[in-house]
mmCIF file of C-alpha atoms in Angstrom:
data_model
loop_
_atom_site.group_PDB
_atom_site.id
_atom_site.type_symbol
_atom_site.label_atom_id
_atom_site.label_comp_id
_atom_site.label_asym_id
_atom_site.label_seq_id
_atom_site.Cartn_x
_atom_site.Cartn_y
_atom_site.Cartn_z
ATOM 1 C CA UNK A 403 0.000 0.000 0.000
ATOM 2 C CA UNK A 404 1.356 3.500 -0.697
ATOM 3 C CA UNK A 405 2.252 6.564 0.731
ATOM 4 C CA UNK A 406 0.017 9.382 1.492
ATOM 5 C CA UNK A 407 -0.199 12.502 -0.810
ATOM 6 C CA UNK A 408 -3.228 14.780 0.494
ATOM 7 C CA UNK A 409 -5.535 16.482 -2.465
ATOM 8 C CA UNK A 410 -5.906 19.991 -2.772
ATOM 9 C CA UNK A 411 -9.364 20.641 -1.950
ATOM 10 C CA UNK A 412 -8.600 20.203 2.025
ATOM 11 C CA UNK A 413 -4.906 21.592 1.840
ATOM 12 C CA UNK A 414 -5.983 24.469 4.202
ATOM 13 C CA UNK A 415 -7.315 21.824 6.648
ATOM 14 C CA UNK A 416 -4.619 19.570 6.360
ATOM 15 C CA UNK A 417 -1.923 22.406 7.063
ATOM 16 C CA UNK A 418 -3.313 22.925 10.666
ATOM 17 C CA UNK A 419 -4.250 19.330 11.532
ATOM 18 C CA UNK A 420 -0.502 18.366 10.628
ATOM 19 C CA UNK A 421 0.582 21.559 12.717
ATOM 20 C CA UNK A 422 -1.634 20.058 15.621
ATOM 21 C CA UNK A 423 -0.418 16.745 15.174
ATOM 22 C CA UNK A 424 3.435 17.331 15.263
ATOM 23 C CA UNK A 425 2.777 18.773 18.443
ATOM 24 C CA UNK A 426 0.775 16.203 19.891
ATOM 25 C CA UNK A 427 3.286 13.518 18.289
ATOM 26 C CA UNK A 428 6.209 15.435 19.838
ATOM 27 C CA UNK A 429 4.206 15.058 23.498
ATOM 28 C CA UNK A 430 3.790 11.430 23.308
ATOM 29 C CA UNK A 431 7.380 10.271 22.126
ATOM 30 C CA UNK A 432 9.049 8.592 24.590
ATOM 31 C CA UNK A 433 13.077 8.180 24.182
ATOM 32 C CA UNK A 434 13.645 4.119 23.205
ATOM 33 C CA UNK A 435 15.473 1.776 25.611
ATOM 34 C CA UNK A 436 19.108 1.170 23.966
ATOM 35 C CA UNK A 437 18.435 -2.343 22.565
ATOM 36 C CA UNK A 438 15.164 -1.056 20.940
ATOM 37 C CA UNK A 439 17.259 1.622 19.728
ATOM 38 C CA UNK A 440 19.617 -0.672 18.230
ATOM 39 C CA UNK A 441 16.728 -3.107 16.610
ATOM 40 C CA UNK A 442 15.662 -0.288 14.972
ATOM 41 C CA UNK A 443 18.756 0.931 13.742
ATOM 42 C CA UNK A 444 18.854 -3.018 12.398
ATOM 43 C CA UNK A 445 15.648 -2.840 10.728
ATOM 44 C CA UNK A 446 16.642 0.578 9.034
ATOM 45 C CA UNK A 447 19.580 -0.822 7.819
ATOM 46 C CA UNK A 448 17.249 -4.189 6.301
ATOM 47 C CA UNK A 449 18.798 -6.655 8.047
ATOM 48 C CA UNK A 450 15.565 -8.339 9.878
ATOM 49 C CA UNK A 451 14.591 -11.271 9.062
ATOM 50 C CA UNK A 452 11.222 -11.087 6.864
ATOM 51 C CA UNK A 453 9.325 -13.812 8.275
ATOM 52 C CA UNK A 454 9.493 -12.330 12.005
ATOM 53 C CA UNK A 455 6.228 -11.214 12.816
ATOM 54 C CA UNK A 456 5.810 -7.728 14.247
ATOM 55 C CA UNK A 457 5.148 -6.711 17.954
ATOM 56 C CA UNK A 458 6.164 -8.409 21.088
ATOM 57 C CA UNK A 459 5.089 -8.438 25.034
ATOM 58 C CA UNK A 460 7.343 -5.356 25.813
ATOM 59 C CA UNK A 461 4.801 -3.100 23.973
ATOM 60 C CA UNK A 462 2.516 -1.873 20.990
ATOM 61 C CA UNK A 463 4.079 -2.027 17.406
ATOM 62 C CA UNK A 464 3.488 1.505 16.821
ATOM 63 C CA UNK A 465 3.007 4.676 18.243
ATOM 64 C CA UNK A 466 -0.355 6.690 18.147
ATOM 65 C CA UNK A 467 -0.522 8.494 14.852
ATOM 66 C CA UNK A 468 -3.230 10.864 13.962
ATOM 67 C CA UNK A 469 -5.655 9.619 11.847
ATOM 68 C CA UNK A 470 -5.799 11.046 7.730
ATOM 69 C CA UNK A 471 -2.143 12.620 8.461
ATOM 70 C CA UNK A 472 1.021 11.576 6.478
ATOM 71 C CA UNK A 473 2.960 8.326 8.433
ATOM 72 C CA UNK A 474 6.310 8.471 8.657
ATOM 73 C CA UNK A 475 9.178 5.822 9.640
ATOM 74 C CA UNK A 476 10.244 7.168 13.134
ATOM 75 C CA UNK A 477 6.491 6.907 14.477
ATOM 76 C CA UNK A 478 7.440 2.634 13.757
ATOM 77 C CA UNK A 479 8.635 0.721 16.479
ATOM 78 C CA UNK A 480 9.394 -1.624 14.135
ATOM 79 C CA UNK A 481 11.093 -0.337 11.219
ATOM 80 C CA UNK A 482 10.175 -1.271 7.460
ATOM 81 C CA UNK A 483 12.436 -2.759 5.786
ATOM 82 C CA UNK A 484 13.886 -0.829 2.878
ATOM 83 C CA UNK A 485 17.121 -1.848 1.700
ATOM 84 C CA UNK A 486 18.238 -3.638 -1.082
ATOM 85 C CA UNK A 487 19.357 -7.295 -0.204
ATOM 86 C CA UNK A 488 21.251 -8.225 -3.561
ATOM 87 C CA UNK A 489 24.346 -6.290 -5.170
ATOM 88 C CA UNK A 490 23.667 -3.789 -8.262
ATOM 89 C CA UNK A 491 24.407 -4.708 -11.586
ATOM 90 C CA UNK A 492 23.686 -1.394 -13.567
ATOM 91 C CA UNK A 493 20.352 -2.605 -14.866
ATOM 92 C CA UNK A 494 19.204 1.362 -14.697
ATOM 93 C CA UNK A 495 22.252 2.511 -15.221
ATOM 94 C CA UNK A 496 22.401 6.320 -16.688
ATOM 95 C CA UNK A 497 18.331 6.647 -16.172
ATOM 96 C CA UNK A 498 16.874 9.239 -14.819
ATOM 97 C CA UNK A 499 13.735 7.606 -12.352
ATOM 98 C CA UNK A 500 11.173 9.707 -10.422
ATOM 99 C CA UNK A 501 9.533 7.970 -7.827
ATOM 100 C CA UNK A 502 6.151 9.810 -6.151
ATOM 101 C CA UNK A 503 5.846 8.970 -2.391
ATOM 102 C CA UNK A 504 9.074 7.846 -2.048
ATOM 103 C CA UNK A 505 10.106 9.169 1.236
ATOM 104 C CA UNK A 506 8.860 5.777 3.301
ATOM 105 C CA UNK A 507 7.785 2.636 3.361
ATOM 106 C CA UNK A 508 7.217 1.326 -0.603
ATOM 107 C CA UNK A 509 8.399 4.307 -2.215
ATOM 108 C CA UNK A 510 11.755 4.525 -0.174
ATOM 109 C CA UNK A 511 12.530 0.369 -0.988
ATOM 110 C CA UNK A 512 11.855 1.580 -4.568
ATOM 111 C CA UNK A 513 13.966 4.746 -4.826
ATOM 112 C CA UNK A 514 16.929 2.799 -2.444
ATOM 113 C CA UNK A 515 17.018 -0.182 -4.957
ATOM 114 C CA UNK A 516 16.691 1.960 -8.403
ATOM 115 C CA UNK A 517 19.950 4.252 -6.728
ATOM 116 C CA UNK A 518 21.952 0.921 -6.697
ATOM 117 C CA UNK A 519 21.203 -0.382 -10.316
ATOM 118 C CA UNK A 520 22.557 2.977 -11.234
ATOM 119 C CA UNK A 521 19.765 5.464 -11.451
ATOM 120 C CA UNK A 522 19.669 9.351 -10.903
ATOM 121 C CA UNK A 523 16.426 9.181 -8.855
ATOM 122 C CA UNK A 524 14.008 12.228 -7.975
ATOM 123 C CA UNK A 525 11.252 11.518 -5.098
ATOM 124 C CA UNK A 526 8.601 13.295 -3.774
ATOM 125 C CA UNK A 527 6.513 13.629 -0.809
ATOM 126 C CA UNK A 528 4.076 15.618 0.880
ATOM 127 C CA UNK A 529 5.559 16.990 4.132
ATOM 128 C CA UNK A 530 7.590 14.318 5.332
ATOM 129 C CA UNK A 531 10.906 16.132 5.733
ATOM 130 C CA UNK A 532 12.771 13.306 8.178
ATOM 131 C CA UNK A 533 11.814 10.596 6.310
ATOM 132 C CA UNK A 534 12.564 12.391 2.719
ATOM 133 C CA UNK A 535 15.991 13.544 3.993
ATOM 134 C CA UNK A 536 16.885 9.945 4.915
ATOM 135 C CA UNK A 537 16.130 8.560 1.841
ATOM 136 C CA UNK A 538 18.236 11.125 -0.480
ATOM 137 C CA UNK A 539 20.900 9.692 2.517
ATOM 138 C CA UNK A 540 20.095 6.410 1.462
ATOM 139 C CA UNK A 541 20.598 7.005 -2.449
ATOM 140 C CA UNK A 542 23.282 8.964 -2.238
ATOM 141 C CA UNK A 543 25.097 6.387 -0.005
ATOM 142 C CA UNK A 544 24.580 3.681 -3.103
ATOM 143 C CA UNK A 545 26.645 6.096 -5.229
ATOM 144 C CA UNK A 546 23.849 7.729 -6.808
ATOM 145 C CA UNK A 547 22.369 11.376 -7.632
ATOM 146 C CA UNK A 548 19.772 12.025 -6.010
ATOM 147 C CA UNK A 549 16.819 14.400 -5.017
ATOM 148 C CA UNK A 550 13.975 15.668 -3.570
ATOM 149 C CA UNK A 551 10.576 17.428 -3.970
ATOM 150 C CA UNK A 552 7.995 18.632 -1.197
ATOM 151 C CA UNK A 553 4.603 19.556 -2.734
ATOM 152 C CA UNK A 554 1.107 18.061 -3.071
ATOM 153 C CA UNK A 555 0.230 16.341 -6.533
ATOM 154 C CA UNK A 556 -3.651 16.626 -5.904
ATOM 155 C CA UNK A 557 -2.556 19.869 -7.707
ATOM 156 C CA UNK A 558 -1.615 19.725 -11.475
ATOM 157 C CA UNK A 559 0.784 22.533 -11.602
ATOM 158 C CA UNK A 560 2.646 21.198 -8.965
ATOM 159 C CA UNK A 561 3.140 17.797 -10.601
ATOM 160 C CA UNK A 562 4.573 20.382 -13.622
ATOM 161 C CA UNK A 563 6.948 21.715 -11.344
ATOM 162 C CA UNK A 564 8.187 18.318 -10.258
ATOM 163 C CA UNK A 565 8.696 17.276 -13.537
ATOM 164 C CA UNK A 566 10.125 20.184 -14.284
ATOM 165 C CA UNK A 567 12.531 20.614 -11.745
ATOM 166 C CA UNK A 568 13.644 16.403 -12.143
ATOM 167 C CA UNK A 569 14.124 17.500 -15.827
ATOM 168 C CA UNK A 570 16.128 20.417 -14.983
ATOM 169 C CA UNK A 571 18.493 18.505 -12.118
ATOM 170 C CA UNK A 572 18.958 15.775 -14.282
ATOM 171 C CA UNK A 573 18.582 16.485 -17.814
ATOM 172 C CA UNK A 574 15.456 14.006 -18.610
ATOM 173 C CA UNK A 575 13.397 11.617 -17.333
ATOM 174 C CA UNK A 576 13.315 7.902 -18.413
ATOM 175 C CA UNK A 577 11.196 6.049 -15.614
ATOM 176 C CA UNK A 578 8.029 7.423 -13.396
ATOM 177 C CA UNK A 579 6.702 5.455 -10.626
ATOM 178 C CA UNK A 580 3.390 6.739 -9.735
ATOM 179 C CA UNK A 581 3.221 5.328 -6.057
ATOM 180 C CA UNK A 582 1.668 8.234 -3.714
ATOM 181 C CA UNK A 583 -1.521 7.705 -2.198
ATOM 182 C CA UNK A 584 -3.728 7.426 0.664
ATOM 183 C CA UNK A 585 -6.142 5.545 3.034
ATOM 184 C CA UNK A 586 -9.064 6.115 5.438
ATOM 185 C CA UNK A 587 -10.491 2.819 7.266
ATOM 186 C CA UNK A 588 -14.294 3.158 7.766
ATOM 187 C CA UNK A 589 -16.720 0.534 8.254
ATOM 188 C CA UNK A 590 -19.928 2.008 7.346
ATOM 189 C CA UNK A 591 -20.157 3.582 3.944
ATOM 190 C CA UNK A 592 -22.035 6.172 5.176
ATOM 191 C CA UNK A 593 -19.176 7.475 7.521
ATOM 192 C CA UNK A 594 -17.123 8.482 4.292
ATOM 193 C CA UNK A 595 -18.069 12.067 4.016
ATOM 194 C CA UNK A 596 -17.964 13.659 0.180
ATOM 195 C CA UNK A 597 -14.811 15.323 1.302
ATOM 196 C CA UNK A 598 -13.084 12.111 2.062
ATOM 197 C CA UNK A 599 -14.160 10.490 -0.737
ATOM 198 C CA UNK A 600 -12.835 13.559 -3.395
ATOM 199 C CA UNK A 601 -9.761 13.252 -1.209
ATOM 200 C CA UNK A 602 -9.084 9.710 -1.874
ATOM 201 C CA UNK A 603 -9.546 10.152 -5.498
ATOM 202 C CA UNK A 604 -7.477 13.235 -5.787
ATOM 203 C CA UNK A 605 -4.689 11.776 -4.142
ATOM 204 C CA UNK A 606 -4.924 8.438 -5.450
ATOM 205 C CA UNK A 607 -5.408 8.041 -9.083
ATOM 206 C CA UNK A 608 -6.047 12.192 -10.127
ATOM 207 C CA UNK A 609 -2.508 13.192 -9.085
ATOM 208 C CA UNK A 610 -1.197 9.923 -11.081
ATOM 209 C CA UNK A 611 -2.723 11.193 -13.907
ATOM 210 C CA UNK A 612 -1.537 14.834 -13.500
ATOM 211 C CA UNK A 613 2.164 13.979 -12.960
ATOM 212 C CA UNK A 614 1.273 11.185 -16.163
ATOM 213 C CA UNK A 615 0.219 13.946 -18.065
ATOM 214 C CA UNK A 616 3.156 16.659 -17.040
ATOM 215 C CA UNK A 617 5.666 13.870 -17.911
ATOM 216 C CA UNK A 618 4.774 12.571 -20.831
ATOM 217 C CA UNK A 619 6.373 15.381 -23.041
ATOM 218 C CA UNK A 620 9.678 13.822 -21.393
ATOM 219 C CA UNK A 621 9.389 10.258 -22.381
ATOM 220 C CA UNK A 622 10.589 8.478 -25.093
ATOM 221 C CA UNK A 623 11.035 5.401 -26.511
ATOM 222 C CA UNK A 624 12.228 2.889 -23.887
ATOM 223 C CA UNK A 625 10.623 4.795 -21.257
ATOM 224 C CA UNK A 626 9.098 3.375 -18.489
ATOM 225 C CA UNK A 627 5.790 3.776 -16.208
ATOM 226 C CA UNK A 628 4.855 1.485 -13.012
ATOM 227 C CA UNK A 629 1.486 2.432 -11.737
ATOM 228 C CA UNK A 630 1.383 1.236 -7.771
ATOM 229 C CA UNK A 631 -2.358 -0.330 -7.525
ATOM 230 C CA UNK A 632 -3.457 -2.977 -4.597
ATOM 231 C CA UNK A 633 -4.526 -6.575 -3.902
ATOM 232 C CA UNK A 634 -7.995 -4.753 -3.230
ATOM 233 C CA UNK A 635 -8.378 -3.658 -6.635
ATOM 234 C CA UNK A 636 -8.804 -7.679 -7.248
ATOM 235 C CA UNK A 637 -10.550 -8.616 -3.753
ATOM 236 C CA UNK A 638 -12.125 -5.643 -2.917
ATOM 237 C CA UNK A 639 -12.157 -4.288 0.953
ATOM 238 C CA UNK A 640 -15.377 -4.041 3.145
ATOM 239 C CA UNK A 641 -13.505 -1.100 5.243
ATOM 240 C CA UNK A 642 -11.408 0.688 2.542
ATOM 241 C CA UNK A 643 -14.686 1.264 -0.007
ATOM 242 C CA UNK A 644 -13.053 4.625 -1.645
ATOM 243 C CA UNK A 645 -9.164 3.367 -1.439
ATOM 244 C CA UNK A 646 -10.180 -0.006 -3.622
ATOM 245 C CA UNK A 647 -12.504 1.822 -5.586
ATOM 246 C CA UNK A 648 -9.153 4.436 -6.560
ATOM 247 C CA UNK A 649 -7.065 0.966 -6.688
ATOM 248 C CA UNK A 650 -9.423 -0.504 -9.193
ATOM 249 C CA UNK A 651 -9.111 2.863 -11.687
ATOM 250 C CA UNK A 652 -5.610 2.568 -11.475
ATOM 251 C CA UNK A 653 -5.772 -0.986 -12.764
ATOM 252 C CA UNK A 654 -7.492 0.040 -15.585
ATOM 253 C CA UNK A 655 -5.953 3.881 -15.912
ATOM 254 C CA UNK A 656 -2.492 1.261 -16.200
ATOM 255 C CA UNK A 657 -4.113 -1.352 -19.285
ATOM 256 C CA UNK A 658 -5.415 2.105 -21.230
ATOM 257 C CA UNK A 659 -2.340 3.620 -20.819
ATOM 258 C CA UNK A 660 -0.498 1.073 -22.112
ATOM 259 C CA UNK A 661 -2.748 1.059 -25.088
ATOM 260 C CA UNK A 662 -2.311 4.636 -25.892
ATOM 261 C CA UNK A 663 1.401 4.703 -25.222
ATOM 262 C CA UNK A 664 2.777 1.423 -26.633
ATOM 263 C CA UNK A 665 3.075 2.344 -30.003
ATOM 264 C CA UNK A 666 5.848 5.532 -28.842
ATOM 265 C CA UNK A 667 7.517 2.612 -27.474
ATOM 266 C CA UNK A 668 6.518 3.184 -23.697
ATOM 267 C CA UNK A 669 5.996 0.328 -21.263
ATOM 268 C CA UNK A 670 3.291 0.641 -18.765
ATOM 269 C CA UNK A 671 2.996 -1.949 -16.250
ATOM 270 C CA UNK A 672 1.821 -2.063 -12.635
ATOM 271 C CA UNK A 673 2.576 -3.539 -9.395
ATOM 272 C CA UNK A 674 -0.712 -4.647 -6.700
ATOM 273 C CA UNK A 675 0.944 -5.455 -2.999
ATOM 274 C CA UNK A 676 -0.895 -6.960 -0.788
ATOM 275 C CA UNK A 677 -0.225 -6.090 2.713
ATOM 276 C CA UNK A 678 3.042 -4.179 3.154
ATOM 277 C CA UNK A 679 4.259 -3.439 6.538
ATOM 278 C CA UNK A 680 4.547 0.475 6.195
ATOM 279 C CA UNK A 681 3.354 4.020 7.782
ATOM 280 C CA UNK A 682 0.724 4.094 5.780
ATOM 281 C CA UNK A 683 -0.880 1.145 7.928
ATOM 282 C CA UNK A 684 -1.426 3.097 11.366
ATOM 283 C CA UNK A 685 -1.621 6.522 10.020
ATOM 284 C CA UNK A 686 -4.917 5.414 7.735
ATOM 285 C CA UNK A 687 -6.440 5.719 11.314
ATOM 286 C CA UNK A 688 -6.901 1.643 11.324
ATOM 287 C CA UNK A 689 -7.610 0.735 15.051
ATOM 288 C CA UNK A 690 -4.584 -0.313 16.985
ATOM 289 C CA UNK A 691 -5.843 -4.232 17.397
ATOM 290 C CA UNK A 692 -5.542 -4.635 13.251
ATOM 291 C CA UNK A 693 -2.347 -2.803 13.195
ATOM 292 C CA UNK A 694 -0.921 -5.323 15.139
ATOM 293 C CA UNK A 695 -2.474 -8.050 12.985
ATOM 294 C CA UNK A 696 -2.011 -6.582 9.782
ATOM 295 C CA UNK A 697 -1.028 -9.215 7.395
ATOM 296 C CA UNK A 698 -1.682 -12.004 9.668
ATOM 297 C CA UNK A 699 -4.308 -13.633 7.471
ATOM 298 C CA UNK A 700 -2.054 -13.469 3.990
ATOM 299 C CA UNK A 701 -1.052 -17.310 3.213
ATOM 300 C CA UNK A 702 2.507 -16.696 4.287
ATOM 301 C CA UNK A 703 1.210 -15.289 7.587
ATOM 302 C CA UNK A 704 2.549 -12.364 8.306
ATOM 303 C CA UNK A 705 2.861 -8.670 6.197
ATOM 304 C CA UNK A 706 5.747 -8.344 3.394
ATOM 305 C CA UNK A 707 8.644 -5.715 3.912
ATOM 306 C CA UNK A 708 9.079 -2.933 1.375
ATOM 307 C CA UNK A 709 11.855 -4.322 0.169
ATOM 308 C CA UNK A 710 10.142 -7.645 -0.855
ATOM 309 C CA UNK A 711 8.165 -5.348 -3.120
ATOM 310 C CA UNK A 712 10.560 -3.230 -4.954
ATOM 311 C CA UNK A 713 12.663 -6.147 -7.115
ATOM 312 C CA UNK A 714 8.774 -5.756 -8.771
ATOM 313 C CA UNK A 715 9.145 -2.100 -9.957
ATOM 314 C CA UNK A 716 12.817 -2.984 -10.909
ATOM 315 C CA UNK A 717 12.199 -5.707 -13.293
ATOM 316 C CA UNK A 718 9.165 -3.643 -14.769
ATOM 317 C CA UNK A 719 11.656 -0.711 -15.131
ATOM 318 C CA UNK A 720 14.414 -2.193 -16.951
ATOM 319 C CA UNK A 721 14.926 -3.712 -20.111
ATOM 320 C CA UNK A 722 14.457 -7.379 -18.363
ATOM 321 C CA UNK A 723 10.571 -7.026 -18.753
ATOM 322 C CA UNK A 724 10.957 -5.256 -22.487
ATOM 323 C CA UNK A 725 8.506 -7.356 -23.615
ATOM 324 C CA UNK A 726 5.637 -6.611 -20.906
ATOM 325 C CA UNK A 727 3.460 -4.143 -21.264
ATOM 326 C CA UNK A 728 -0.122 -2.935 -19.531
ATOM 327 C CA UNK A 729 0.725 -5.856 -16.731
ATOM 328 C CA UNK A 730 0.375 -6.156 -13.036
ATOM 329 C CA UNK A 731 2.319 -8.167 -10.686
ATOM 330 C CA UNK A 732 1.447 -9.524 -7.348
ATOM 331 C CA UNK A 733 3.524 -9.369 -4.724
ATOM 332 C CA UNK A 734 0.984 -10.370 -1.859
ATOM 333 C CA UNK A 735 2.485 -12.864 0.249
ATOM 334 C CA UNK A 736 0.704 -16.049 -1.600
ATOM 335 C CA UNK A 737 -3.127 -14.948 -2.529
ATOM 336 C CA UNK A 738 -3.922 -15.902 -5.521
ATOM 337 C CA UNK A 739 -5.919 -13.243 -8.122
ATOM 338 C CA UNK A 740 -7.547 -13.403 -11.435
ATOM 339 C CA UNK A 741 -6.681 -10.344 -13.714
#
């Protein structure tokens, strides 16, 4: 699942409930013990082992996040895992990738891995400084150029000025991972007020097709797009009615673009996680009981890592998939989907 990037309708709103929220998150932290420290600092570096489930009888997985607001990694007890485990072999080597969310949990795993195959890579996020900063860290330490962007792509002039500015930095762009997005848990359809719902869209599948549509002047043949969609576009979700409904346009916004690009020689292919152990899990405002459980009931039993996720968006970025286009895969930890 992918990171948040609020819409533009309920900027102004957003603005002060993030200002109120820092401060409230600031309140509550309390300094780790030293060997939590240093688990985390293990996890950070991806060096957990994948099949350990989260959470323990010292305490909850995660710290309180307010609900709608952008996750980030240092709210986790238990750090995603975003590192690459396998040495580079230049497989993006002299390409330029821009990767949307990719301060945290997917996004980051994404950007990391791209950086050692040899990419320049651009990310962006909404207001996720810390995590964004760590990231560029992360890149940079893989030998690459990298770079980021603050800004909210429910707006279509700032996805122009992201493009833009990639363009600019690095002289073109070659690969666009549209992974930004966001969540809201309710049970009751009726509890998703119309705000919500243009929200969701906005963020989810408008700003995809915004950035789409400010980089496509950019892209030529050999080009690249990976459209981040969800296991719930396939199975649905009783409690995330507007999320799936986004996931299931960006299925098909990924097969039609596919059609209308493939003849300019530009792939576009998509990747549908299932459950991903990320910030976007407790900051959706899911109550604290699933957080804890999230990914229990996949058929391996337990969530998937970020970095379990990204080899997907490699292969569909480099020439190893150049004859796939308008595709999904399904990293979901063993459920099986049609489509």
């Amino acid at each position: 699942m992918a990171k948040q990037a609020k819409s533009a309708p309920a900027k102004k709103g957003a603005a002060k409930a993030a200002k109120s929220g820092k401060n409230d998150e600031a309140a509550r932290k309390v300094a780790p013990s030293a060997k939590k420290a240093e688990a985390a600092k293990a996890k950070r570096r991806g060096t957990g082992d994948p099949n350990k489930k989260r959470g323990s009888k010292s305490g909850p997985v995660v710290a309180e996040i307010p609900s709608g607001l952008p996750g980030s990694e240092a709210d986790l007890a238990e750090q995603p895992q975003f590192e690459a485990r396998y040495p580079g072999s230049g497989r993006l080597e002299g390409k330029v990738a821009l990767v949307t969310g990719g301060d945290s949990g997917i996004g980051r795993a994404v950007a990391v891995l791209f950086a050692r195959e040899g990419a320049a890579v651009a990310i962006s996020y909404l207001s996720e400084e810390q995590d964004a900063r760590e990231t560029q860290r992360a890149c940079e330490a893989e030998g690459a150029r990298a770079m980021r962007f603050a800004g909210d792509l429910g707006d279509p002039k700032v996805c122009k000025k992201l493009v833009d500015a990639v363009v600019k930095a690095f002289g073109g762009l070659d690969v666009l991972v549209n992974n930004a997005g966001e969540q809201h848990p309710n049970a009751e359809i009726t509890a998703i007020t119309p705000q919500q719902l243009q929200r969701t869209f906005q963020s989810n599948i408008y700003s995809m097709f915004y950035l789409t549509q400010a980089a496509r002047p950019h892209l030529k043949r050999g080009a690249a797009i990976i459209n981040c969609t969800s296991i719930t576009s396939y199975q649905g979700s009783g409690e995330l009615l507007d999320y799936s409904s986004t996931k299931g346009a960006i299925t098909a916004f990924t097969r039609s673009l596919s059609e209308n690009l493939i003849e300019h020689g530009i792939r576009v292919n998509g990747v549908a996680p299932g459950p991903i152990w990320t910030p976007l899990n407790p900051a959706g405002g899911a109550p604290p009981e699933k957080v804890a459980n999230f990914g229990d009931d996949s058929p391996m039993g337990r969530p998937g890592q970020p970095n379990e996720v990204a080899p997907s968006f490699l292969f569909l970025a480099c020439e190893d998939s150049s004859y796939m286009s308008g595709q999904v895969l399904h990293p979901n930890g063993g459920t099986v989907v049609n489509g």
